[in-house]
C-alpha cells in the first residue's frame, strides 16, 4: 500500500546574498504502511521543507526518497498521495465545495460522482452548510477544514499534513483528531504530519520524529505504544508529552 | 469506498434575518441614488435651457431643439445605418485587439526573457497618440472600414496586452504548486489557475480599451470614412448644424451609459462575486 522512506537526505537553500543555508542534514525517516508518524521540531528547523521533499515538490541535494518501496524517480502513483500545506491555499475564486472538488477534477472524476463525494467530505469536516461560501467569508479554522476536506476527498492512501489542526479551537481539534483516526483506519491510510503540539503528536502518532534545528537533523525517533483511542488528559499521554517536550 | 460521517459537527449558518434587512437597505439606497440622478439630470437640463436663451442656436441650441433634431434623425434609416456601422467597427477593432492581446500577454508573461525583450515596444506603442494612428491608417487603408478598425485596434490592443501581461505576473506560485501535487496537466493549470487569475485584470483592461476605442473611432471616422457617426458629426459641423452635433453626441453618451450599466456592470458582479469588497459591507 503506502509507505515513505527518507534516506540520508540533505538540503541546502541558496540565499539571496549568495550564501547557502543548510536546512536539512542526513535525515533518515520512515513512515511505515498504515501508521501515523508525527514530525515535531522548533520553528524553522526544516519540517515543511522535508514534507515538500516527500511530496516531490523539491529535490533533495543528497539522499534518496522511496515511496511504497519504489525510488521517487520511478514512482508513478502520485495521485494516491495528497499534501495539505501549512497555508490553506484555497482558491479565492472558488466556493468551499469547488475548492474541495479541485483534486477530483485533476483525477478526471465525473461531475455526478464529484458532487456526491464533495458533499460527503464537507459533511465529514462539518461544513455542509458552507458549501457555497467563498473562502474570504470563512473563518481561519473553517478554511483549514476545507483544505483538509480537499486532501481527503480523493481518498489518498498516503496523506501528508503540515500543521493541519493548528488553527482549530480545542473542541473541534479533538473532533478532527477522532475523525482522522477513524478515516485512517477505515481507508488504511499512511499519514505523515507536522505539528507544534506535542500532545497532538502523542494522541495521534505511533511514531514521533523529533528534529533539531540549524541544520535540521533527526534527534530521535520515538514509538508511542499506547492503545487507540488515546485520551489527551490521561496520565500516560501527559507523561509521554512531557518527556517529548523535554527532548525538544 | 464511501466514508460515512460518524459524528457530523454542527455548524450554524448565519440566520436569514439580517440578510433580508440588508437587501431592503440596499433597495432603499438604490432608490435614493436613482432619484439623485434624475435630479441631477433635471438640473443640467435647466442650466442648459437657461444658457441657450441668450445665445444663438448655432452656438448652443436649446434642449427642445436638440430633441427635435434627434427625433428627426432617429426616424431615418440612415441614422441606424451610421450607428450600426460605427458600432461594428469598434466591436471589430476591439475583438481583434482581445484576440491578439490576450495570447500575446500570456506569452510575454509566461516567458520572462521574451517579456524583457519586448518591453520597450509596448512603451513606444503606448506613447503614440491615437490621432497619429489615424493618419497612418488613412495612408495605408484610405477611406475604408479598416481605417477605423485599425485605429481602435492600435488603441485597445496595448491596453489589453499590458493588463493580461501584468496579470500573469500575479499568478500565485503556491496555487501552481497545489495543482502540481494533484498532478494536474499543463492545460488544466492554465485553465484552473492562470485563467481565473488573469480574468480580473483582463476585464479591467478590456473595459478601458472599449471606452478608448469607442472614442477614438470617432476621430478616425471624421478623417477617414464616408459613413458612421464620426463622419456625420463632421458633416453636421461643416454645415454648422449644431443641433445635429448635439444629437449625435447625446446618442453616443446614452449608448456608452447603456453598455456600462446593462452589460459591463452585471457581467462584472457576476464574474467577480468571489472578491472581497474593500472597506467591508
Ligand atoms: N524556498 C526557500 N528558499 C530559501 N530558504 C528557504 C526556503 N524555504 C525555506 N527556507 C528556509 O529554510 C528553513 C526551514 O524552513 P521550513 O519552512 O522548512 O521550516 P519549518 O520547520 O516548517 O518552520 P515552521 O514550523 O515555522 O513552519 C528556514 O530557515 C527558511 O528560512
Ligand atoms: Mg513549516
PDB file of C-alpha atoms in Angstrom, chain A residues 55 57 78-79 82 85 87 89-94 102-103 105-106 120 123-126 129-130 133-134 136 145 150 155 175-176 179 182-183 186-187, chain B residues 1-14 173-175 177-185 188 192-194 196-197 273-277:
ATOM      1  CA  UNK A  55       5.686  15.364  -1.842  1.00  0.00           C
ATOM      2  CA  UNK A  57       7.907  19.363  -4.971  1.00  0.00           C
ATOM      3  CA  UNK A  78       1.497  10.206  -7.223  1.00  0.00           C
ATOM      4  CA  UNK A  79      -2.267  10.670  -7.189  1.00  0.00           C
ATOM      5  CA  UNK A  82      -2.198  14.275  -1.074  1.00  0.00           C
ATOM      6  CA  UNK A  85       0.039  22.578   3.063  1.00  0.00           C
ATOM      7  CA  UNK A  87      -1.199  27.507   4.460  1.00  0.00           C
ATOM      8  CA  UNK A  89      -4.122  27.616  -0.253  1.00  0.00           C
ATOM      9  CA  UNK A  90      -7.824  27.857  -1.014  1.00  0.00           C
ATOM     10  CA  UNK A  91      -8.514  29.342  -4.431  1.00  0.00           C
ATOM     11  CA  UNK A  92     -10.354  32.592  -3.687  1.00  0.00           C
ATOM     12  CA  UNK A  93     -12.496  32.393  -6.832  1.00  0.00           C
ATOM     13  CA  UNK A  94     -13.917  29.002  -5.879  1.00  0.00           C
ATOM     14  CA  UNK A 102     -10.232  20.620  -7.153  1.00  0.00           C
ATOM     15  CA  UNK A 103      -8.312  17.364  -6.699  1.00  0.00           C
ATOM     16  CA  UNK A 105     -11.110  17.434 -11.297  1.00  0.00           C
ATOM     17  CA  UNK A 106      -7.432  16.684 -11.720  1.00  0.00           C
ATOM     18  CA  UNK A 120     -19.800  13.649   1.783  1.00  0.00           C
ATOM     19  CA  UNK A 123     -20.105  16.838   5.983  1.00  0.00           C
ATOM     20  CA  UNK A 124     -17.158  14.991   7.438  1.00  0.00           C
ATOM     21  CA  UNK A 125     -15.436  18.248   8.339  1.00  0.00           C
ATOM     22  CA  UNK A 126     -18.728  19.771   9.492  1.00  0.00           C
ATOM     23  CA  UNK A 129     -23.839  24.428   5.422  1.00  0.00           C
ATOM     24  CA  UNK A 130     -20.963  26.379   3.940  1.00  0.00           C
ATOM     25  CA  UNK A 133     -19.452  30.175   0.532  1.00  0.00           C
ATOM     26  CA  UNK A 134     -16.288  31.816  -0.797  1.00  0.00           C
ATOM     27  CA  UNK A 136     -12.952  35.125   2.285  1.00  0.00           C
ATOM     28  CA  UNK A 145     -11.101  22.326   7.430  1.00  0.00           C
ATOM     29  CA  UNK A 150      -9.734  18.800  -0.210  1.00  0.00           C
ATOM     30  CA  UNK A 155      -9.169   9.133  -0.892  1.00  0.00           C
ATOM     31  CA  UNK A 175     -13.216  16.042  16.938  1.00  0.00           C
ATOM     32  CA  UNK A 176     -10.916  16.283  13.921  1.00  0.00           C
ATOM     33  CA  UNK A 179     -12.215  11.762  12.507  1.00  0.00           C
ATOM     34  CA  UNK A 182     -11.293   6.839  12.041  1.00  0.00           C
ATOM     35  CA  UNK A 183     -10.692   7.552   8.356  1.00  0.00           C
ATOM     36  CA  UNK A 186     -11.142   2.762   7.588  1.00  0.00           C
ATOM     37  CA  UNK A 187      -9.122   3.557   4.471  1.00  0.00           C
TER      38      UNK A 187
ATOM     39  CA  UNK B   1     -15.185   3.203  -0.599  1.00  0.00           C
ATOM     40  CA  UNK B   2     -17.591   5.754   0.851  1.00  0.00           C
ATOM     41  CA  UNK B   3     -16.741   7.330   4.149  1.00  0.00           C
ATOM     42  CA  UNK B   4     -19.890   7.849   6.173  1.00  0.00           C
ATOM     43  CA  UNK B   5     -19.647  10.629   8.676  1.00  0.00           C
ATOM     44  CA  UNK B   6     -19.862   9.265  12.164  1.00  0.00           C
ATOM     45  CA  UNK B   7     -20.205  12.446  14.128  1.00  0.00           C
ATOM     46  CA  UNK B   8     -21.015  15.298  11.821  1.00  0.00           C
ATOM     47  CA  UNK B   9     -20.067  18.514  13.509  1.00  0.00           C
ATOM     48  CA  UNK B  10     -22.824  21.012  13.624  1.00  0.00           C
ATOM     49  CA  UNK B  11     -22.088  24.491  12.492  1.00  0.00           C
ATOM     50  CA  UNK B  12     -24.866  27.004  12.179  1.00  0.00           C
ATOM     51  CA  UNK B  13     -25.128  29.183   9.185  1.00  0.00           C
ATOM     52  CA  UNK B  14     -25.780  32.838   9.798  1.00  0.00           C
ATOM     53  CA  UNK B 173       3.108  30.179  -7.208  1.00  0.00           C
ATOM     54  CA  UNK B 174       1.542  28.439  -4.201  1.00  0.00           C
ATOM     55  CA  UNK B 175      -1.552  27.656  -6.227  1.00  0.00           C
ATOM     56  CA  UNK B 177       2.317  24.095  -6.571  1.00  0.00           C
ATOM     57  CA  UNK B 178      -1.021  22.908  -5.219  1.00  0.00           C
ATOM     58  CA  UNK B 179      -2.082  21.924  -8.722  1.00  0.00           C
ATOM     59  CA  UNK B 180       1.232  20.097  -9.070  1.00  0.00           C
ATOM     60  CA  UNK B 181       0.558  17.976  -6.000  1.00  0.00           C
ATOM     61  CA  UNK B 182      -2.658  16.856  -7.666  1.00  0.00           C
ATOM     62  CA  UNK B 183      -0.655  16.141 -10.839  1.00  0.00           C
ATOM     63  CA  UNK B 184      -2.686  18.474 -12.996  1.00  0.00           C
ATOM     64  CA  UNK B 185      -1.761  18.745 -16.656  1.00  0.00           C
ATOM     65  CA  UNK B 188      -5.520  22.215 -16.513  1.00  0.00           C
ATOM     66  CA  UNK B 192      -7.904  26.440 -13.437  1.00  0.00           C
ATOM     67  CA  UNK B 193      -5.174  28.684 -12.029  1.00  0.00           C
ATOM     68  CA  UNK B 194      -3.926  31.100 -14.695  1.00  0.00           C
ATOM     69  CA  UNK B 196      -9.133  32.890 -13.163  1.00  0.00           C
ATOM     70  CA  UNK B 197      -6.152  34.984 -12.042  1.00  0.00           C
ATOM     71  CA  UNK B 273     -18.737  37.715  -6.818  1.00  0.00           C
ATOM     72  CA  UNK B 274     -15.872  35.937  -5.039  1.00  0.00           C
ATOM     73  CA  UNK B 275     -13.943  39.126  -4.473  1.00  0.00           C
ATOM     74  CA  UNK B 276     -13.722  40.574  -1.040  1.00  0.00           C
ATOM     75  CA  UNK B 277     -15.017  44.097  -1.129  1.00  0.00           C
TER      76      UNK B 277
END
